[in-house]
Amino acid sequence: QVQLVESGGGLVQAGGSRRLSCAASGSMTFSSATVEWYRQPPGKQRERVASLPYTGRTNYADSVKGRFTISRDNAKKMVYLQMNSLEPGDTGVYYCIVNFNWGQGTQVTVSS
């Protein structure tokens, strides 16, 4: 059983920054896991924002390239999403995923 707890969401003005964190616990080898961030904008389907497999090769949605950075701390079993130059279109619930296990999500609202 894997538990994921996201934090760091909130209200931010357009152009601002926010860092999301995800704490992982439970039975897994975190260092070999693929970690991802998804988001669900209001009234829309969930979309993948960023992924980071154990190989270290990151992948980003075109809409966030150059603005968002995914990272991980294997020793602490933590996943991060640094979000810069935020836009109102980045508003949504952000989910952390580790090896197909989902957290409960954290709301990010970007005001114009």
mmCIF file of N, CA and C in Angstrom:
data_model
loop_
_atom_site.group_PDB
_atom_site.id
_atom_site.type_symbol
_atom_site.label_atom_id
_atom_site.label_comp_id
_atom_site.label_asym_id
_atom_site.label_seq_id
_atom_site.Cartn_x
_atom_site.Cartn_y
_atom_site.Cartn_z
ATOM 1 N N GLN A 1 0.845 -1.189 0.000
ATOM 2 C CA GLN A 1 0.000 0.000 0.000
ATOM 3 C C GLN A 1 0.883 1.241 0.000
ATOM 4 N N VAL A 2 0.585 2.138 -0.933
ATOM 5 C CA VAL A 2 1.339 3.377 -1.072
ATOM 6 C C VAL A 2 0.437 4.547 -0.715
ATOM 7 N N GLN A 3 0.930 5.440 0.115
ATOM 8 C CA GLN A 3 0.192 6.650 0.463
ATOM 9 C C GLN A 3 0.953 7.867 -0.058
ATOM 10 N N LEU A 4 0.195 8.791 -0.629
ATOM 11 C CA LEU A 4 0.764 10.020 -1.166
ATOM 12 C C LEU A 4 -0.010 11.205 -0.620
ATOM 13 N N VAL A 5 0.721 12.192 -0.141
ATOM 14 C CA VAL A 5 0.085 13.379 0.405
ATOM 15 C C VAL A 5 0.701 14.603 -0.252
ATOM 16 N N GLU A 6 -0.128 15.323 -1.014
ATOM 17 C CA GLU A 6 0.333 16.544 -1.673
ATOM 18 C C GLU A 6 0.126 17.750 -0.774
ATOM 19 N N SER A 7 0.951 18.750 -0.963
ATOM 20 C CA SER A 7 0.795 20.016 -0.249
ATOM 21 C C SER A 7 1.385 21.127 -1.100
ATOM 22 N N GLY A 8 1.067 22.355 -0.707
ATOM 23 C CA GLY A 8 1.639 23.498 -1.403
ATOM 24 C C GLY A 8 0.680 24.237 -2.296
ATOM 25 N N GLY A 9 -0.511 23.719 -2.452
ATOM 26 C CA GLY A 9 -1.480 24.404 -3.288
ATOM 27 C C GLY A 9 -1.985 25.677 -2.631
ATOM 28 N N GLY A 10 -2.737 26.454 -3.385
ATOM 29 C CA GLY A 10 -3.297 27.688 -2.854
ATOM 30 C C GLY A 10 -3.595 28.666 -3.950
ATOM 31 N N LEU A 11 -3.812 29.897 -3.556
ATOM 32 C CA LEU A 11 -4.141 30.977 -4.487
ATOM 33 C C LEU A 11 -2.880 31.777 -4.788
ATOM 34 N N VAL A 12 -2.631 32.001 -6.062
ATOM 35 C CA VAL A 12 -1.439 32.747 -6.472
ATOM 36 C C VAL A 12 -1.812 33.654 -7.632
ATOM 37 N N GLN A 13 -1.174 34.789 -7.708
ATOM 38 C CA GLN A 13 -1.433 35.718 -8.807
ATOM 39 C C GLN A 13 -0.694 35.268 -10.062
ATOM 40 N N ALA A 14 -1.256 35.610 -11.194
ATOM 41 C CA ALA A 14 -0.604 35.312 -12.471
ATOM 42 C C ALA A 14 0.805 35.910 -12.472
ATOM 43 N N GLY A 15 1.738 35.118 -12.981
ATOM 44 C CA GLY A 15 3.128 35.537 -12.992
ATOM 45 C C GLY A 15 3.908 35.067 -11.786
ATOM 46 N N GLY A 16 3.189 34.576 -10.783
ATOM 47 C CA GLY A 16 3.826 34.126 -9.562
ATOM 48 C C GLY A 16 4.340 32.700 -9.653
ATOM 49 N N SER A 17 4.860 32.221 -8.535
ATOM 50 C CA SER A 17 5.433 30.880 -8.443
ATOM 51 C C SER A 17 4.818 30.112 -7.279
ATOM 52 N N ARG A 18 4.919 28.814 -7.390
ATOM 53 C CA ARG A 18 4.418 27.941 -6.336
ATOM 54 C C ARG A 18 5.186 26.635 -6.428
ATOM 55 N N ARG A 19 5.467 26.027 -5.278
ATOM 56 C CA ARG A 19 6.090 24.713 -5.285
ATOM 57 C C ARG A 19 5.171 23.715 -4.606
ATOM 58 N N LEU A 20 4.829 22.688 -5.335
ATOM 59 C CA LEU A 20 4.042 21.600 -4.776
ATOM 60 C C LEU A 20 4.970 20.511 -4.275
ATOM 61 N N SER A 21 4.561 19.881 -3.184
ATOM 62 C CA SER A 21 5.324 18.776 -2.621
ATOM 63 C C SER A 21 4.425 17.558 -2.498
ATOM 64 N N CYS A 22 5.037 16.401 -2.554
ATOM 65 C CA CYS A 22 4.300 15.147 -2.408
ATOM 66 C C CYS A 22 5.147 14.213 -1.556
ATOM 67 N N ALA A 23 4.597 13.813 -0.427
ATOM 68 C CA ALA A 23 5.287 12.892 0.476
ATOM 69 C C ALA A 23 4.749 11.491 0.249
ATOM 70 N N ALA A 24 5.651 10.575 -0.037
ATOM 71 C CA ALA A 24 5.276 9.187 -0.303
ATOM 72 C C ALA A 24 5.656 8.299 0.871
ATOM 73 N N SER A 25 4.807 7.338 1.145
ATOM 74 C CA SER A 25 5.102 6.361 2.191
ATOM 75 C C SER A 25 4.462 5.043 1.810
ATOM 76 N N GLY A 26 4.875 3.993 2.509
ATOM 77 C CA GLY A 26 4.303 2.685 2.245
ATOM 78 C C GLY A 26 5.290 1.750 1.575
ATOM 79 N N SER A 27 4.746 0.643 1.129
ATOM 80 C CA SER A 27 5.578 -0.433 0.598
ATOM 81 C C SER A 27 5.910 -0.196 -0.878
ATOM 82 N N MET A 28 7.133 0.235 -1.134
ATOM 83 C CA MET A 28 7.595 0.423 -2.497
ATOM 84 C C MET A 28 9.088 0.765 -2.470
ATOM 85 N N THR A 29 9.717 0.583 -3.607
ATOM 86 C CA THR A 29 11.094 1.031 -3.765
ATOM 87 C C THR A 29 11.042 2.360 -4.492
ATOM 88 N N PHE A 30 11.027 3.403 -3.715
ATOM 89 C CA PHE A 30 10.779 4.737 -4.279
ATOM 90 C C PHE A 30 11.819 5.103 -5.325
ATOM 91 N N SER A 31 13.055 4.758 -5.099
ATOM 92 C CA SER A 31 14.132 5.175 -5.993
ATOM 93 C C SER A 31 13.975 4.628 -7.400
ATOM 94 N N SER A 32 13.256 3.544 -7.560
ATOM 95 C CA SER A 32 13.053 2.966 -8.888
ATOM 96 C C SER A 32 11.672 3.272 -9.455
ATOM 97 N N ALA A 33 10.925 4.088 -8.762
ATOM 98 C CA ALA A 33 9.556 4.399 -9.186
ATOM 99 C C ALA A 33 9.531 5.536 -10.203
ATOM 100 N N THR A 34 8.513 5.515 -11.027
ATOM 101 C CA THR A 34 8.212 6.654 -11.886
ATOM 102 C C THR A 34 7.300 7.590 -11.113
ATOM 103 N N VAL A 35 7.647 8.866 -11.099
ATOM 104 C CA VAL A 35 6.821 9.848 -10.412
ATOM 105 C C VAL A 35 6.277 10.837 -11.430
ATOM 106 N N GLU A 36 5.074 11.281 -11.205
ATOM 107 C CA GLU A 36 4.396 12.160 -12.159
ATOM 108 C C GLU A 36 3.528 13.174 -11.421
ATOM 109 N N TRP A 37 3.200 14.220 -12.138
ATOM 110 C CA TRP A 37 2.187 15.174 -11.715
ATOM 111 C C TRP A 37 1.145 15.272 -12.826
ATOM 112 N N TYR A 38 -0.104 15.181 -12.438
ATOM 113 C CA TYR A 38 -1.229 15.426 -13.320
ATOM 114 C C TYR A 38 -1.997 16.621 -12.753
ATOM 115 N N ARG A 39 -2.850 17.176 -13.583
ATOM 116 C CA ARG A 39 -3.767 18.210 -13.095
ATOM 117 C C ARG A 39 -5.110 18.054 -13.778
ATOM 118 N N GLN A 40 -6.122 18.573 -13.101
ATOM 119 C CA GLN A 40 -7.463 18.579 -13.669
ATOM 120 C C GLN A 40 -8.015 19.990 -13.593
ATOM 121 N N PRO A 41 -8.054 20.698 -14.716
ATOM 122 C CA PRO A 41 -8.633 22.038 -14.731
ATOM 123 C C PRO A 41 -10.135 21.940 -14.515
ATOM 124 N N PRO A 42 -10.771 23.001 -14.073
ATOM 125 C CA PRO A 42 -12.219 22.971 -13.845
ATOM 126 C C PRO A 42 -12.972 22.622 -15.110
ATOM 127 N N GLY A 43 -13.827 21.614 -15.023
ATOM 128 C CA GLY A 43 -14.646 21.220 -16.149
ATOM 129 C C GLY A 43 -13.922 20.488 -17.261
ATOM 130 N N LYS A 44 -12.685 20.114 -17.028
ATOM 131 C CA LYS A 44 -11.904 19.437 -18.062
ATOM 132 C C LYS A 44 -11.355 18.111 -17.537
ATOM 133 N N GLN A 45 -10.816 17.340 -18.465
ATOM 134 C CA GLN A 45 -10.244 16.052 -18.073
ATOM 135 C C GLN A 45 -8.859 16.236 -17.463
ATOM 136 N N ARG A 46 -8.461 15.236 -16.740
ATOM 137 C CA ARG A 46 -7.114 15.249 -16.183
ATOM 138 C C ARG A 46 -6.082 15.187 -17.302
ATOM 139 N N GLU A 47 -4.967 15.844 -17.079
ATOM 140 C CA GLU A 47 -3.883 15.836 -18.065
ATOM 141 C C GLU A 47 -2.555 15.688 -17.349
ATOM 142 N N ARG A 48 -1.632 15.009 -18.016
ATOM 143 C CA ARG A 48 -0.320 14.846 -17.415
ATOM 144 C C ARG A 48 0.473 16.132 -17.584
ATOM 145 N N VAL A 49 1.085 16.558 -16.507
ATOM 146 C CA VAL A 49 1.873 17.782 -16.506
ATOM 147 C C VAL A 49 3.354 17.476 -16.665
ATOM 148 N N ALA A 50 3.823 16.491 -15.892
ATOM 149 C CA ALA A 50 5.251 16.185 -15.920
ATOM 150 C C ALA A 50 5.474 14.779 -15.403
ATOM 151 N N SER A 51 6.551 14.167 -15.877
ATOM 152 C CA SER A 51 6.917 12.840 -15.387
ATOM 153 C C SER A 51 8.422 12.750 -15.210
ATOM 154 N N LEU A 52 8.818 11.879 -14.288
ATOM 155 C CA LEU A 52 10.239 11.694 -13.990
ATOM 156 C C LEU A 52 10.464 10.248 -13.574
ATOM 157 N N PRO A 53 10.879 9.411 -14.516
ATOM 158 C CA PRO A 53 11.195 8.035 -14.149
ATOM 159 C C PRO A 53 12.533 7.953 -13.438
ATOM 160 N N TYR A 54 12.870 6.756 -12.969
ATOM 161 C CA TYR A 54 14.112 6.599 -12.207
ATOM 162 C C TYR A 54 15.341 6.907 -13.071
ATOM 163 N N THR A 55 15.167 6.846 -14.379
ATOM 164 C CA THR A 55 16.279 7.149 -15.279
ATOM 165 C C THR A 55 16.681 8.614 -15.231
ATOM 166 N N GLY A 56 15.745 9.450 -14.738
ATOM 167 C CA GLY A 56 16.054 10.864 -14.643
ATOM 168 C C GLY A 56 15.640 11.690 -15.848
ATOM 169 N N ARG A 57 15.095 11.036 -16.864
ATOM 170 C CA ARG A 57 14.694 11.773 -18.060
ATOM 171 C C ARG A 57 13.313 12.374 -17.847
ATOM 172 N N THR A 58 13.248 13.677 -17.756
ATOM 173 C CA THR A 58 11.980 14.352 -17.512
ATOM 174 C C THR A 58 11.185 14.521 -18.798
ATOM 175 N N ASN A 59 9.890 14.649 -18.616
ATOM 176 C CA ASN A 59 8.994 14.892 -19.742
ATOM 177 C C ASN A 59 7.917 15.848 -19.277
ATOM 178 N N TYR A 60 7.608 16.853 -20.110
ATOM 179 C CA TYR A 60 6.641 17.876 -19.731
ATOM 180 C C TYR A 60 5.588 18.060 -20.804
ATOM 181 N N ALA A 61 4.414 18.440 -20.365
ATOM 182 C CA ALA A 61 3.387 18.873 -21.313
ATOM 183 C C ALA A 61 3.874 20.145 -21.986
ATOM 184 N N ASP A 62 3.511 20.304 -23.246
ATOM 185 C CA ASP A 62 3.948 21.485 -23.986
ATOM 186 C C ASP A 62 3.528 22.781 -23.294
ATOM 187 N N SER A 63 2.386 22.751 -22.649
ATOM 188 C CA SER A 63 1.843 23.962 -22.041
ATOM 189 C C SER A 63 2.657 24.446 -20.835
ATOM 190 N N VAL A 64 3.509 23.577 -20.273
ATOM 191 C CA VAL A 64 4.260 23.974 -19.077
ATOM 192 C C VAL A 64 5.772 23.961 -19.287
ATOM 193 N N LYS A 65 6.206 23.548 -20.461
ATOM 194 C CA LYS A 65 7.648 23.488 -20.734
ATOM 195 C C LYS A 65 8.294 24.846 -20.530
ATOM 196 N N GLY A 66 9.416 24.835 -19.830
ATOM 197 C CA GLY A 66 10.131 26.074 -19.560
ATOM 198 C C GLY A 66 9.626 26.822 -18.346
ATOM 199 N N ARG A 67 8.498 26.391 -17.802
ATOM 200 C CA ARG A 67 7.926 27.070 -16.626
ATOM 201 C C ARG A 67 7.887 26.163 -15.402
ATOM 202 N N PHE A 68 7.654 24.885 -15.613
ATOM 203 C CA PHE A 68 7.526 23.928 -14.514
ATOM 204 C C PHE A 68 8.746 23.007 -14.487
ATOM 205 N N THR A 69 9.097 22.569 -13.274
ATOM 206 C CA THR A 69 10.198 21.633 -13.105
ATOM 207 C C THR A 69 9.800 20.558 -12.099
ATOM 208 N N ILE A 70 9.888 19.319 -12.517
ATOM 209 C CA ILE A 70 9.630 18.197 -11.618
ATOM 210 C C ILE A 70 10.956 17.707 -11.064
ATOM 211 N N SER A 71 10.945 17.338 -9.795
ATOM 212 C CA SER A 71 12.163 16.808 -9.180
ATOM 213 C C SER A 71 11.771 15.818 -8.086
ATOM 214 N N ARG A 72 12.764 15.118 -7.589
ATOM 215 C CA ARG A 72 12.501 14.108 -6.567
ATOM 216 C C ARG A 72 13.672 14.040 -5.602
ATOM 217 N N ASP A 73 13.379 13.609 -4.398
ATOM 218 C CA ASP A 73 14.402 13.340 -3.391
ATOM 219 C C ASP A 73 14.177 11.906 -2.932
ATOM 220 N N ASN A 74 14.968 11.004 -3.442
ATOM 221 C CA ASN A 74 14.738 9.589 -3.144
ATOM 222 C C ASN A 74 14.958 9.270 -1.670
ATOM 223 N N ALA A 75 15.896 9.944 -1.045
ATOM 224 C CA ALA A 75 16.173 9.672 0.366
ATOM 225 C C ALA A 75 14.983 10.033 1.244
ATOM 226 N N LYS A 76 14.289 11.099 0.869
ATOM 227 C CA LYS A 76 13.140 11.561 1.653
ATOM 228 C C LYS A 76 11.817 11.050 1.108
ATOM 229 N N LYS A 77 11.853 10.368 -0.037
ATOM 230 C CA LYS A 77 10.630 9.902 -0.697
ATOM 231 C C LYS A 77 9.689 11.077 -0.970
ATOM 232 N N MET A 78 10.253 12.083 -1.589
ATOM 233 C CA MET A 78 9.495 13.286 -1.890
ATOM 234 C C MET A 78 9.522 13.569 -3.388
ATOM 235 N N VAL A 79 8.431 14.140 -3.877
ATOM 236 C CA VAL A 79 8.328 14.587 -5.253
ATOM 237 C C VAL A 79 7.930 16.057 -5.220
ATOM 238 N N TYR A 80 8.504 16.837 -6.101
ATOM 239 C CA TYR A 80 8.226 18.273 -6.123
ATOM 240 C C TYR A 80 7.817 18.716 -7.525
ATOM 241 N N LEU A 81 7.061 19.798 -7.562
ATOM 242 C CA LEU A 81 6.747 20.460 -8.825
ATOM 243 C C LEU A 81 6.916 21.953 -8.599
ATOM 244 N N GLN A 82 7.974 22.503 -9.151
ATOM 245 C CA GLN A 82 8.196 23.934 -9.084
ATOM 246 C C GLN A 82 7.491 24.579 -10.267
ATOM 247 N N MET A 83 6.590 25.496 -9.965
ATOM 248 C CA MET A 83 5.797 26.140 -11.000
ATOM 249 C C MET A 83 6.105 27.632 -11.010
ATOM 250 N N ASN A 84 6.608 28.106 -12.128
ATOM 251 C CA ASN A 84 6.935 29.519 -12.283
ATOM 252 C C ASN A 84 6.093 30.147 -13.396
ATOM 253 N N SER A 85 6.048 31.447 -13.409
ATOM 254 C CA SER A 85 5.297 32.184 -14.433
ATOM 255 C C SER A 85 3.892 31.618 -14.586
ATOM 256 N N LEU A 86 3.232 31.446 -13.482
ATOM 257 C CA LEU A 86 1.914 30.825 -13.508
ATOM 258 C C LEU A 86 0.902 31.667 -14.276
ATOM 259 N N GLU A 87 -0.013 30.961 -14.935
ATOM 260 C CA GLU A 87 -1.049 31.576 -15.746
ATOM 261 C C GLU A 87 -2.408 31.103 -15.241
ATOM 262 N N PRO A 88 -3.465 31.869 -15.508
ATOM 263 C CA PRO A 88 -4.795 31.412 -15.082
ATOM 264 C C PRO A 88 -5.139 30.023 -15.620
ATOM 265 N N GLY A 89 -4.624 29.675 -16.785
ATOM 266 C CA GLY A 89 -4.864 28.351 -17.362
ATOM 267 C C GLY A 89 -4.208 27.221 -16.587
ATOM 268 N N ASP A 90 -3.361 27.547 -15.628
ATOM 269 C CA ASP A 90 -2.742 26.518 -14.784
ATOM 270 C C ASP A 90 -3.619 26.139 -13.594
ATOM 271 N N THR A 91 -4.726 26.822 -13.451
ATOM 272 C CA THR A 91 -5.655 26.523 -12.358
ATOM 273 C C THR A 91 -6.182 25.105 -12.462
ATOM 274 N N GLY A 92 -6.227 24.423 -11.329
ATOM 275 C CA GLY A 92 -6.765 23.075 -11.302
ATOM 276 C C GLY A 92 -6.341 22.336 -10.053
ATOM 277 N N VAL A 93 -6.785 21.098 -9.967
ATOM 278 C CA VAL A 93 -6.352 20.222 -8.882
ATOM 279 C C VAL A 93 -5.148 19.437 -9.383
ATOM 280 N N TYR A 94 -4.083 19.496 -8.628
ATOM 281 C CA TYR A 94 -2.838 18.835 -9.001
ATOM 282 C C TYR A 94 -2.664 17.555 -8.193
ATOM 283 N N TYR A 95 -2.346 16.491 -8.921
ATOM 284 C CA TYR A 95 -2.205 15.170 -8.316
ATOM 285 C C TYR A 95 -0.777 14.642 -8.490
ATOM 286 N N CYS A 96 -0.308 14.026 -7.458
ATOM 287 C CA CYS A 96 0.979 13.337 -7.484
ATOM 288 C C CYS A 96 0.709 11.850 -7.734
ATOM 289 N N ILE A 97 1.515 11.265 -8.603
ATOM 290 C CA ILE A 97 1.378 9.844 -8.904
ATOM 291 C C ILE A 97 2.748 9.181 -8.761
ATOM 292 N N VAL A 98 2.770 8.089 -8.054
ATOM 293 C CA VAL A 98 3.984 7.286 -7.916
ATOM 294 C C VAL A 98 3.624 5.849 -8.268
ATOM 295 N N ASN A 99 4.220 5.375 -9.333
ATOM 296 C CA ASN A 99 3.932 4.006 -9.798
ATOM 297 C C ASN A 99 2.429 3.729 -9.830
ATOM 298 N N PHE A 100 1.701 4.623 -10.454
ATOM 299 C CA PHE A 100 0.260 4.477 -10.714
ATOM 300 C C PHE A 100 -0.595 4.631 -9.459
ATOM 301 N N ASN A 101 -0.015 4.993 -8.340
ATOM 302 C CA ASN A 101 -0.780 5.325 -7.139
ATOM 303 C C ASN A 101 -0.994 6.835 -7.099
ATOM 304 N N TRP A 102 -2.225 7.256 -6.774
ATOM 305 C CA TRP A 102 -2.600 8.672 -6.810
ATOM 306 C C TRP A 102 -2.769 9.251 -5.424
ATOM 307 N N GLY A 103 -2.338 10.518 -5.279
ATOM 308 C CA GLY A 103 -2.651 11.246 -4.070
ATOM 309 C C GLY A 103 -4.052 11.816 -4.137
ATOM 310 N N GLN A 104 -4.418 12.575 -3.101
ATOM 311 C CA GLN A 104 -5.774 13.118 -3.037
ATOM 312 C C GLN A 104 -5.907 14.424 -3.801
ATOM 313 N N GLY A 105 -4.794 15.030 -4.147
ATOM 314 C CA GLY A 105 -4.808 16.253 -4.929
ATOM 315 C C GLY A 105 -4.708 17.504 -4.081
ATOM 316 N N THR A 106 -4.194 18.564 -4.686
ATOM 317 C CA THR A 106 -4.117 19.864 -4.028
ATOM 318 C C THR A 106 -4.530 20.931 -5.038
ATOM 319 N N GLN A 107 -5.341 21.852 -4.591
ATOM 320 C CA GLN A 107 -5.906 22.869 -5.485
ATOM 321 C C GLN A 107 -4.922 24.011 -5.690
ATOM 322 N N VAL A 108 -4.732 24.367 -6.948
ATOM 323 C CA VAL A 108 -3.959 25.553 -7.306
ATOM 324 C C VAL A 108 -4.873 26.485 -8.087
ATOM 325 N N THR A 109 -4.990 27.708 -7.633
ATOM 326 C CA THR A 109 -5.811 28.699 -8.313
ATOM 327 C C THR A 109 -4.943 29.891 -8.657
ATOM 328 N N VAL A 110 -4.904 30.220 -9.939
ATOM 329 C CA VAL A 110 -4.107 31.344 -10.412
ATOM 330 C C VAL A 110 -5.059 32.459 -10.830
ATOM 331 N N SER A 111 -4.961 33.573 -10.161
ATOM 332 C CA SER A 111 -5.838 34.709 -10.456
ATOM 333 C C SER A 111 -5.165 35.639 -11.453
ATOM 334 N N SER A 112 -6.004 36.237 -12.290
ATOM 335 C CA SER A 112 -5.474 37.147 -13.327
ATOM 336 C C SER A 112 -5.369 38.568 -12.814
#
